[in-house]
Short mmCIF file of C-alpha atoms in Angstrom, two decimals:
data_model
loop_
_atom_site.label_atom_id
_atom_site.label_comp_id
_atom_site.label_asym_id
_atom_site.label_seq_id
_atom_site.Cartn_x
_atom_site.Cartn_y
_atom_site.Cartn_z
CA MET A 1 85.47 2.86 38.25
CA GLU A 2 83.16 5.68 37.19
CA LYS A 3 80.87 6.69 40.12
CA ILE A 4 78.95 9.47 38.24
CA LYS A 5 75.38 8.53 37.45
CA ARG A 6 74.67 9.37 33.84
CA GLU A 7 71.18 10.62 32.80
CA ILE A 8 71.56 10.17 29.16
CA SER A 9 73.85 8.08 26.86
CA ILE A 10 74.27 9.24 23.15
CA ILE A 11 75.48 6.53 20.82
CA LEU A 12 77.16 7.50 17.49
CA PRO A 13 78.12 4.61 15.24
CA ALA A 14 81.02 5.75 13.01
CA TYR A 15 83.14 4.73 10.12
CA LYS A 16 85.49 7.31 8.75
CA GLU A 17 83.63 10.33 10.36
CA ARG A 18 86.50 11.99 12.00
CA ASP A 19 85.80 15.52 10.39
CA ASN A 20 82.15 15.23 11.15
CA LEU A 21 82.54 14.19 14.67
CA ALA A 22 84.87 17.10 15.19
CA ILE A 23 81.75 19.43 14.45
CA LEU A 24 79.20 17.16 16.09
CA ILE A 25 80.75 16.40 19.44
CA PRO A 26 81.13 20.10 20.64
CA GLU A 27 77.56 20.82 19.40
CA ILE A 28 76.23 18.00 21.48
CA GLU A 29 78.09 19.04 24.55
CA LYS A 30 76.72 22.56 24.24
CA GLU A 31 73.08 21.53 23.57
CA PHE A 32 72.96 18.99 26.52
CA ASP A 33 74.91 21.37 28.93
CA GLY A 34 73.62 20.62 32.26
CA SER A 35 72.65 17.04 31.56
CA LEU A 36 74.67 14.15 33.02
CA LEU A 37 75.66 13.17 29.55
CA GLU A 38 77.74 10.15 28.36
CA LEU A 39 78.89 10.28 24.72
CA ILE A 40 79.73 6.84 23.16
CA VAL A 41 81.28 6.70 19.67
CA VAL A 42 81.31 3.05 18.14
CA ASP A 43 83.95 2.99 15.46
CA ASP A 44 84.69 0.33 12.87
CA SER A 45 88.41 0.67 12.96
CA SER A 46 88.62 3.96 11.05
CA LYS A 47 92.11 5.08 10.11
CA ASP A 48 91.19 8.71 9.64
CA GLY A 49 92.25 9.98 13.15
CA THR A 50 88.91 9.21 14.96
CA GLU A 51 90.57 7.55 17.87
CA GLU A 52 92.82 10.59 18.30
CA LEU A 53 90.00 13.00 18.09
CA ILE A 54 88.08 11.11 20.74
CA GLY A 55 91.20 11.20 23.07
CA GLU A 56 91.60 14.92 22.50
CA SER A 57 87.89 15.63 23.03
CA ASN A 58 87.84 13.68 26.19
CA LYS A 59 90.53 15.69 27.70
CA ARG A 60 88.20 18.68 27.21
CA PHE A 61 84.75 17.25 28.13
CA GLY A 62 85.69 14.18 30.20
CA ASN A 63 82.45 12.02 29.25
CA LEU A 64 83.42 10.46 26.00
CA LYS A 65 83.93 6.59 25.39
CA LEU A 66 85.29 4.99 22.20
CA ILE A 67 84.39 1.44 21.26
CA THR A 68 86.62 0.25 18.51
CA ARG A 69 85.63 -2.76 16.44
CA VAL A 70 86.78 -4.77 13.46
CA PRO A 71 86.11 -2.94 10.23
CA LEU A 72 82.62 -2.79 8.80
CA SER A 73 80.91 -4.94 11.26
CA GLY A 74 77.33 -3.55 10.54
CA VAL A 75 75.61 -0.48 11.64
CA GLY A 76 73.00 -2.40 13.55
CA SER A 77 75.58 -4.35 15.62
CA ALA A 78 77.38 -0.92 16.18
CA ILE A 79 74.32 0.51 17.74
CA ARG A 80 73.59 -2.49 19.68
CA ASP A 81 77.17 -2.49 21.07
CA GLY A 82 76.75 1.13 22.03
CA TYR A 83 73.45 0.45 23.73
CA ASN A 84 74.91 -2.36 25.77
CA ALA A 85 77.78 -0.27 26.95
CA ALA A 86 75.50 2.66 27.87
CA LYS A 87 75.08 3.66 31.64
CA GLY A 88 72.46 6.43 31.21
CA GLU A 89 68.91 6.18 32.25
CA TYR A 90 68.01 7.00 28.71
CA ILE A 91 69.84 5.97 25.47
CA LEU A 92 69.68 8.04 22.30
CA SER A 93 71.25 6.97 19.09
CA ALA A 94 71.98 9.07 15.85
CA ASP A 95 74.20 8.97 12.85
CA ALA A 96 77.63 10.65 13.01
CA ASP A 97 77.37 12.26 9.61
CA LEU A 98 75.54 15.35 10.70
CA SER A 99 72.23 14.14 9.17
CA LEU A 100 70.39 14.95 12.41
CA SER A 101 70.55 18.33 14.23
CA VAL A 102 71.47 18.36 17.87
CA LYS A 103 68.43 20.33 18.58
CA ASP A 104 66.29 17.43 17.22
CA MET A 105 68.27 15.14 19.41
CA PHE A 106 67.44 17.36 22.40
CA ARG A 107 63.82 17.36 21.42
CA LEU A 108 63.73 13.42 21.47
CA TYR A 109 65.30 13.76 24.99
CA GLN A 110 62.67 16.15 26.18
CA LYS A 111 59.79 13.95 24.70
CA ILE A 112 60.79 10.79 26.42
CA LYS A 113 60.85 12.57 29.80
CA GLU A 114 57.11 12.91 29.36
CA GLY A 115 56.89 9.32 30.45
CA PHE A 116 57.35 7.22 27.12
CA ASP A 117 59.56 4.19 26.85
CA MET A 118 60.66 5.02 23.44
CA VAL A 119 60.57 7.96 21.05
CA VAL A 120 61.28 7.66 17.30
CA GLY A 121 62.09 10.55 14.96
CA TYR A 122 60.20 10.61 11.69
CA ARG A 123 61.19 12.14 8.38
CA TYR A 124 58.00 11.50 6.39
CA GLY A 125 54.78 13.13 6.84
CA PRO A 126 53.49 16.29 8.60
CA GLU A 127 56.30 18.51 9.70
CA GLY A 128 59.08 15.77 8.98
CA TYR A 129 61.77 16.76 6.46
CA TYR A 130 64.01 14.61 4.34
CA GLU A 131 66.52 16.60 2.20
CA LYS A 132 67.07 15.06 -1.25
CA ASN A 133 70.23 16.95 -2.42
CA ASN A 134 71.84 14.23 -4.45
CA LEU A 135 71.13 10.97 -6.38
CA SER A 136 72.31 8.64 -3.60
CA VAL A 137 70.02 10.26 -1.05
CA LYS A 138 67.10 10.36 -3.39
CA ILE A 139 67.69 6.50 -3.87
CA LYS A 140 67.69 5.93 -0.27
CA TYR A 141 64.47 7.94 0.14
CA LEU A 142 62.69 6.01 -2.53
CA LEU A 143 63.75 2.84 -0.86
CA SER A 144 63.13 3.61 2.84
CA ARG A 145 59.75 5.39 2.60
CA PRO A 146 57.84 2.45 0.92
CA GLY A 147 59.71 0.09 3.33
CA SER A 148 58.36 1.93 6.45
CA PHE A 149 54.85 2.03 4.79
CA LEU A 150 55.06 -1.81 4.21
CA LEU A 151 56.20 -2.51 7.74
CA ARG A 152 53.38 -0.33 9.22
CA THR A 153 50.82 -2.28 7.17
CA LEU A 154 52.07 -5.58 8.02
CA THR A 155 52.74 -4.93 11.70
CA GLY A 156 50.00 -2.62 12.54
CA ILE A 157 52.51 -0.29 14.33
CA LYS A 158 51.42 3.29 13.80
CA LEU A 159 54.72 4.88 13.10
CA ARG A 160 55.73 6.79 10.01
CA ASP A 161 59.49 5.92 9.89
CA PHE A 162 61.15 2.59 10.90
CA SER A 163 64.53 3.06 9.37
CA ASN A 164 65.64 6.22 10.86
CA ASN A 165 68.48 6.01 13.38
CA SER A 166 67.09 9.12 15.27
CA ARG A 167 65.51 7.58 18.44
CA ILE A 168 65.75 7.40 22.24
CA MET A 169 64.65 4.78 24.74
CA ARG A 170 64.78 3.95 28.44
CA ARG A 171 67.71 1.81 29.21
CA ASP A 172 65.78 -0.47 31.49
CA ARG A 173 63.45 -1.20 28.67
CA TRP A 174 66.36 -1.92 26.25
CA LEU A 175 67.59 -4.54 28.78
CA GLU A 176 64.33 -6.35 28.31
CA LEU A 177 64.96 -6.85 24.44
CA LYS A 178 66.92 -9.54 22.64
CA THR A 179 68.08 -8.34 19.17
CA TYR A 180 70.14 -10.20 16.51
CA GLU A 181 70.29 -8.03 13.42
CA LYS A 182 73.75 -6.76 12.33
CA SER A 183 72.66 -4.52 9.51
CA ASN A 184 70.27 -1.53 9.16
CA SER A 185 67.48 -4.05 9.78
CA PHE A 186 68.36 -3.80 13.48
CA LEU A 187 66.47 -0.41 13.33
CA PHE A 188 63.25 -2.25 12.21
CA GLU A 189 63.78 -5.16 14.68
CA ILE A 190 64.07 -2.97 17.76
CA ILE A 191 60.75 -1.20 17.04
CA VAL A 192 58.79 -4.34 16.32
CA LYS A 193 60.07 -6.06 19.41
CA ALA A 194 59.42 -3.12 21.59
CA ALA A 195 55.96 -2.79 20.32
CA ARG A 196 55.16 -6.39 20.87
CA LYS A 197 56.25 -6.06 24.48
CA GLY A 198 53.81 -3.30 24.90
CA PHE A 199 56.25 -0.34 25.17
CA ALA A 200 54.88 3.09 25.21
CA ILE A 201 56.23 4.41 21.77
CA THR A 202 55.60 7.72 20.26
CA GLU A 203 57.19 9.79 17.43
CA ILE A 204 58.12 13.41 16.63
CA PRO A 205 59.12 15.04 13.38
CA ILE A 206 62.74 15.63 12.72
CA SER A 207 64.69 17.14 9.87
CA PHE A 208 67.15 14.74 8.07
#
């Protein structure tokens, strides 16, 4: 049984992200050096060598955990499974495809230590950045930005970006929430339920 008290758990949902994880994991370990870090990869049964990579990486770093699930079970449920397995005081989630820089991850970590319950990264608005380098990404941008605007209008929650998996929250606060969504809608659900419970939520700009 692990006796080390972790300060932060980083959750990376993954499917066929072995090559990206090979780059991302060492970068995270370097950026968070000195923090009591736990790194959890939640993988939907990829057959690309992800399991072997995590095993080899854990020999080097000693703080990785792999959760293997049935294929394509939904990104929302993957993040939730990671959150539920986390032991850190803070839980940070990000995509495994290199869309978020580890420096922005660390900025989220620094911000929540100012006393917030949850910090969300935003891609839209002042200082935020959303790189639209191909048609698929442009389509996602055109769908996600109006969706966030609509949710802000309907809920009254003053955040710019509801659908971005770049966020951090206190684990004790996470344990107060009951979530059910399995898809990307989980990212909306968690913010709305946190706001209704009166959590102290803020946002910082990130580059996507």
